[in-house]
Tab-separated table of C-alpha atoms in Angstrom:
chain	number	residue	atom	x	y	z
A	1	MET	CA	0.136	-0.053	0.048
A	2	MET	CA	2.957	2.455	0.827
A	3	THR	CA	4.400	1.605	-2.770
A	4	GLN	CA	1.042	2.350	-4.519
A	5	LEU	CA	0.482	5.640	-2.327
A	6	GLU	CA	4.052	6.875	-3.102
A	7	ALA	CA	3.409	6.138	-6.975
A	8	SER	CA	-0.173	7.914	-6.882
A	9	VAL	CA	1.047	11.048	-5.247
A	10	ARG	CA	3.863	11.263	-8.208
A	11	SER	CA	0.787	11.692	-10.631
A	12	ILE	CA	-0.289	15.147	-8.874
A	13	SER	CA	1.306	17.781	-10.709
A	14	ALA	CA	3.255	20.634	-8.922
A	15	GLY	CA	1.255	23.853	-7.978
A	16	LYS	CA	1.778	26.626	-10.117
A	17	SER	CA	0.877	30.582	-9.975
A	18	SER	CA	-1.217	30.166	-13.074
A	19	ASP	CA	-3.417	27.499	-11.819
A	20	SER	CA	-6.936	28.372	-11.165
A	21	SER	CA	-8.786	28.535	-7.989
A	22	GLU	CA	-10.502	25.259	-8.912
A	23	ILE	CA	-7.393	23.357	-9.921
A	24	GLU	CA	-5.889	24.569	-6.759
A	25	LEU	CA	-8.104	23.474	-4.507
A	26	GLU	CA	-8.721	20.181	-6.201
A	27	LYS	CA	-4.781	19.478	-6.146
A	28	LEU	CA	-4.804	20.621	-2.109
A	29	LEU	CA	-7.456	18.157	-1.640
A	30	HIS	CA	-5.777	15.448	-3.287
A	31	TRP	CA	-2.781	16.037	-1.100
A	32	ASN	CA	-4.939	16.218	2.025
A	33	MET	CA	-6.148	12.837	1.351
A	34	ALA	CA	-2.689	11.522	0.601
A	35	VAL	CA	-1.289	12.953	3.725
A	36	ARG	CA	-4.051	11.269	5.633
A	37	ASP	CA	-3.458	7.760	4.150
A	38	PHE	CA	0.377	8.378	4.598
A	39	HIS	CA	-0.281	9.120	8.446
A	40	ILE	CA	-2.532	5.996	8.958
A	41	LEU	CA	0.156	3.585	7.122
A	42	VAL	CA	3.132	4.901	8.949
A	43	ASN	CA	1.227	4.524	12.236
A	44	LEU	CA	0.393	0.861	11.507
A	45	VAL	CA	4.207	0.160	12.595
A	46	LYS	CA	3.029	0.477	16.005
A	47	VAL	CA	1.139	-2.424	15.788
A	48	PHE	CA	2.672	-4.183	12.935
A	49	ASP	CA	6.452	-3.555	13.835
A	50	SER	CA	8.170	-6.433	11.893
A	51	ARG	CA	11.437	-5.789	10.298
A	52	PRO	CA	10.025	-6.035	6.603
A	53	VAL	CA	7.053	-3.452	7.515
A	54	LEU	CA	9.789	-1.264	9.052
A	55	SER	CA	12.080	-1.169	5.984
A	56	VAL	CA	9.282	-0.332	3.601
A	57	CYS	CA	8.219	2.451	5.868
A	58	LEU	CA	11.850	3.820	5.973
A	59	LYS	CA	12.240	3.454	2.384
A	60	TYR	CA	8.977	4.648	0.842
A	61	GLY	CA	8.314	7.189	3.883
A	62	ARG	CA	11.406	9.069	2.527
A	63	LEU	CA	10.357	8.686	-1.130
A	64	PHE	CA	6.982	10.209	0.046
A	65	ILE	CA	8.598	13.149	1.623
A	66	GLU	CA	10.645	13.685	-1.402
A	67	THR	CA	7.845	13.739	-3.567
A	68	PHE	CA	5.800	15.920	-1.459
A	69	LEU	CA	8.881	18.470	-1.247
A	70	LYS	CA	9.213	18.624	-5.081
A	71	PHE	CA	5.303	18.456	-6.040
A	72	GLY	CA	3.387	19.634	-2.741
A	73	MET	CA	5.374	22.460	-1.384
A	74	PRO	CA	5.040	24.479	-4.809
A	75	LEU	CA	1.202	24.026	-4.415
A	76	LEU	CA	1.389	25.221	-0.744
A	77	ASP	CA	3.460	28.099	-1.872
A	78	TYR	CA	0.556	29.558	-3.667
A	79	SER	CA	-2.380	28.254	-1.805
A	80	PHE	CA	-1.396	29.288	1.805
A	81	LYS	CA	-2.936	32.676	1.916
A	82	LYS	CA	-6.179	31.444	0.301
A	83	HIS	CA	-6.539	28.238	2.079
A	84	ARG	CA	-4.590	28.821	5.236
A	85	GLU	CA	-6.420	26.394	7.286
A	86	ASP	CA	-6.371	23.702	4.827
A	87	VAL	CA	-2.524	24.186	4.553
A	88	GLN	CA	-2.018	24.191	8.360
A	89	SER	CA	-4.442	20.864	8.475
A	90	LEU	CA	-2.181	19.060	6.069
A	91	LEU	CA	0.919	20.157	7.594
A	92	LYS	CA	-0.220	19.031	11.077
A	93	THR	CA	-1.105	15.637	9.836
A	94	LEU	CA	2.168	15.398	7.809
A	95	GLN	CA	4.113	16.373	10.888
A	96	LEU	CA	2.543	13.696	13.109
A	97	SER	CA	3.949	11.205	10.280
A	98	THR	CA	7.391	12.639	10.178
A	99	ARG	CA	7.592	12.468	14.053
A	100	GLN	CA	6.735	8.715	13.568
A	101	LEU	CA	9.538	8.380	11.058
A	102	HIS	CA	11.816	9.691	13.467
A	103	HIS	CA	11.022	7.281	15.991
A	104	MET	CA	11.539	4.711	13.421
A	105	CYS	CA	15.057	6.145	12.791
A	106	GLY	CA	15.829	6.076	16.957
A	107	HIS	CA	14.369	2.403	16.717
A	108	SER	CA	16.672	1.338	13.892
A	109	LYS	CA	19.631	2.685	15.543
A	110	ILE	CA	18.797	1.189	19.190
A	111	HIS	CA	18.669	-2.129	17.594
A	112	GLN	CA	21.836	-1.724	15.447
A	113	ASP	CA	20.035	-3.568	12.507
A	114	THR	CA	21.916	-2.459	9.443
A	115	GLY	CA	19.409	-3.217	7.017
A	116	LEU	CA	17.217	-0.634	8.566
A	117	THR	CA	20.029	1.764	9.542
A	118	SER	CA	20.947	1.923	6.035
A	119	HIS	CA	17.894	3.787	5.080
A	120	VAL	CA	18.148	6.594	8.102
A	121	PRO	CA	20.777	9.040	6.596
A	122	LEU	CA	18.724	9.797	3.321
A	123	LEU	CA	15.598	9.868	5.542
A	124	LYS	CA	17.053	12.202	7.906
A	125	LYS	CA	18.207	14.322	5.333
A	126	SER	CA	14.538	14.598	3.735
A	127	LEU	CA	13.061	15.289	7.185
A	128	GLU	CA	15.460	18.197	7.528
A	129	LEU	CA	14.691	19.583	4.078
A	130	PHE	CA	11.132	19.429	4.858
A	131	VAL	CA	11.493	21.621	8.000
A	132	TYR	CA	13.560	24.101	5.894
A	133	ARG	CA	11.288	24.315	2.996
A	134	VAL	CA	8.012	24.799	5.166
A	135	LYS	CA	10.056	27.636	6.648
A	136	ALA	CA	10.939	29.012	3.300
A	137	MET	CA	7.256	28.726	2.473
A	138	LEU	CA	6.248	30.680	5.401
A	139	ALA	CA	8.860	33.332	4.794
A	140	LEU	CA	7.306	33.713	1.023
A	141	ASN	CA	4.151	34.294	2.681
A	142	HIS	CA	5.202	36.584	5.358
A	143	CYS	CA	3.938	34.135	7.987
A	144	GLN	CA	6.758	32.853	9.767
A	145	GLU	CA	4.807	33.037	13.256
A	146	ALA	CA	2.355	30.584	12.353
A	147	PHE	CA	4.912	27.721	13.172
A	148	TRP	CA	7.829	27.204	15.401
A	149	VAL	CA	10.642	24.980	15.721
A	150	GLY	CA	11.090	22.675	18.735
A	151	ILE	CA	13.405	19.874	19.476
A	152	LEU	CA	12.147	15.969	19.259
A	153	LYS	CA	12.840	13.488	22.121
A	154	ASN	CA	14.524	10.206	20.913
A	155	ARG	CA	11.440	7.851	21.514
A	156	ASP	CA	10.733	4.346	20.343
A	157	LEU	CA	7.831	2.753	18.198
A	158	GLN	CA	5.289	3.445	20.922
A	159	GLY	CA	6.393	6.784	21.609
A	160	GLU	CA	8.137	6.190	24.901
A	161	GLU	CA	11.034	8.041	25.652
A	162	ILE	CA	14.421	6.467	24.780
A	163	LEU	CA	17.219	7.213	27.700
A	164	SER	CA	20.109	5.251	26.161
A	165	GLN	CA	23.297	7.044	25.436
A	166	GLY	CA	23.468	5.201	22.293
A	167	SER	CA	20.176	6.780	20.872
A	168	GLN	CA	21.455	10.138	21.074
A	169	VAL	CA	21.271	12.009	17.506
A	170	THR	CA	22.143	15.500	16.857
A	171	GLU	CA	20.036	18.610	17.381
A	172	ALA	CA	19.437	19.130	13.531
A	173	GLU	CA	18.151	15.498	13.104
A	174	GLU	CA	15.592	16.120	15.628
A	175	THR	CA	14.216	19.344	14.465
A	176	GLU	CA	10.519	19.407	13.611
A	177	ILE	CA	7.843	21.756	12.674
A	178	SER	CA	4.863	22.535	14.941
A	179	THR	CA	1.879	24.644	13.567
A	180	LEU	CA	-0.292	27.151	15.666
A	181	SER	CA	-2.709	29.516	14.994
A	182	ARG	CA	-2.069	33.372	15.205
A	183	LYS	CA	-4.920	33.339	17.875
A	184	ASP	CA	-2.491	31.634	20.135
A	185	PRO	CA	0.597	33.666	20.342
A	186	GLY	CA	1.023	32.849	24.206
A	187	GLU	CA	0.890	29.193	23.522
A	188	ALA	CA	3.680	29.270	21.017
A	189	VAL	CA	5.950	31.218	23.639
A	190	GLU	CA	5.075	28.792	26.586
A	191	GLU	CA	5.889	25.811	24.182
A	192	LYS	CA	9.284	27.410	22.851
A	193	GLU	CA	10.277	28.028	26.592
A	194	ASP	CA	9.212	24.447	27.574
A	195	SER	CA	11.513	23.092	24.653
A	196	GLN	CA	14.446	25.515	25.597
A	197	SER	CA	14.220	24.340	29.070
A	198	GLU	CA	14.337	20.690	28.128
A	199	GLY	CA	17.689	21.882	26.039
A	200	ARG	CA	19.257	23.347	29.029
A	201	THR	CA	18.400	20.490	31.281
A	202	ASP	CA	19.860	17.990	28.725
A	203	THR	CA	22.931	20.257	28.601
A	204	ASN	CA	23.327	19.844	32.406
A	205	ASP	CA	23.120	16.423	32.356
A	206	SER	CA	25.691	16.039	29.599
A	207	ASP	CA	27.824	18.464	31.526
A	208	GLU	CA	27.746	16.143	34.857
A	209	ASP	CA	28.440	13.164	32.951
A	210	SER	CA	31.525	14.415	31.258
A	211	SER	CA	32.708	15.809	35.054
A	212	ASP	CA	32.424	12.189	36.089
C-alpha cells in the first residue's frame, strides 16, 4: 500500500501560480487525502512492527516526503494565503507522520539493524529538508509566526522516551515543525520555553556526565 500511495502522489502535478482556484483546490484536496493515508500507514508500524514493515516505511516514507517536497510544497507556496486552514491541517497531519518516522530511525539505531539503519541517513536528510522548505514557504507568505521549531526527544515506536546514551542524535536531526494559529501567540511562547528548558536540562546532564 505504501508503494502504491507513493506512486499515486507522483501523478499530482506541482502547483503553479497560473493554476485556477478550482485546480488549486483540487490539488490541495488530493494532497490532504494522500497525507492522511500516509499518516495511517506510517502509524500501523505501532502494531505491525516486523522488520519488513519497518524497512518499507523507512524507504517509501522517504520517497513520499521527497515527492511532497517536489510537487506538494510549490502548491502550498501559492495556496497558503487563500487556504490557510487547509494548509495548516495538512502540515499538522504530515508532522505527526514525520515524527513517527523519527521514532523509526531511533528504533533502528537502538537495535543496530544495518538493514534498517542503511535507510536512516537519507531519510533524516529528507526530514530536515522538509523543515527548511516549510520555513521558506512561510517566509514567502510573510507568516513565519504561524510555526515554531522545537526539539524532538528520542522515542521508540510506541512513543516512549529512549534514555540510552547510544540513542542520542544531533539537534539538527531532531528538528520538527509545529503548527500554531495566530490566535495563540502565548501558547507558542510557552511551548518554546518548554523546549528550551528541556534543552538546558539535557545540557546540564551532559556536563555532569562529562565531569564524572
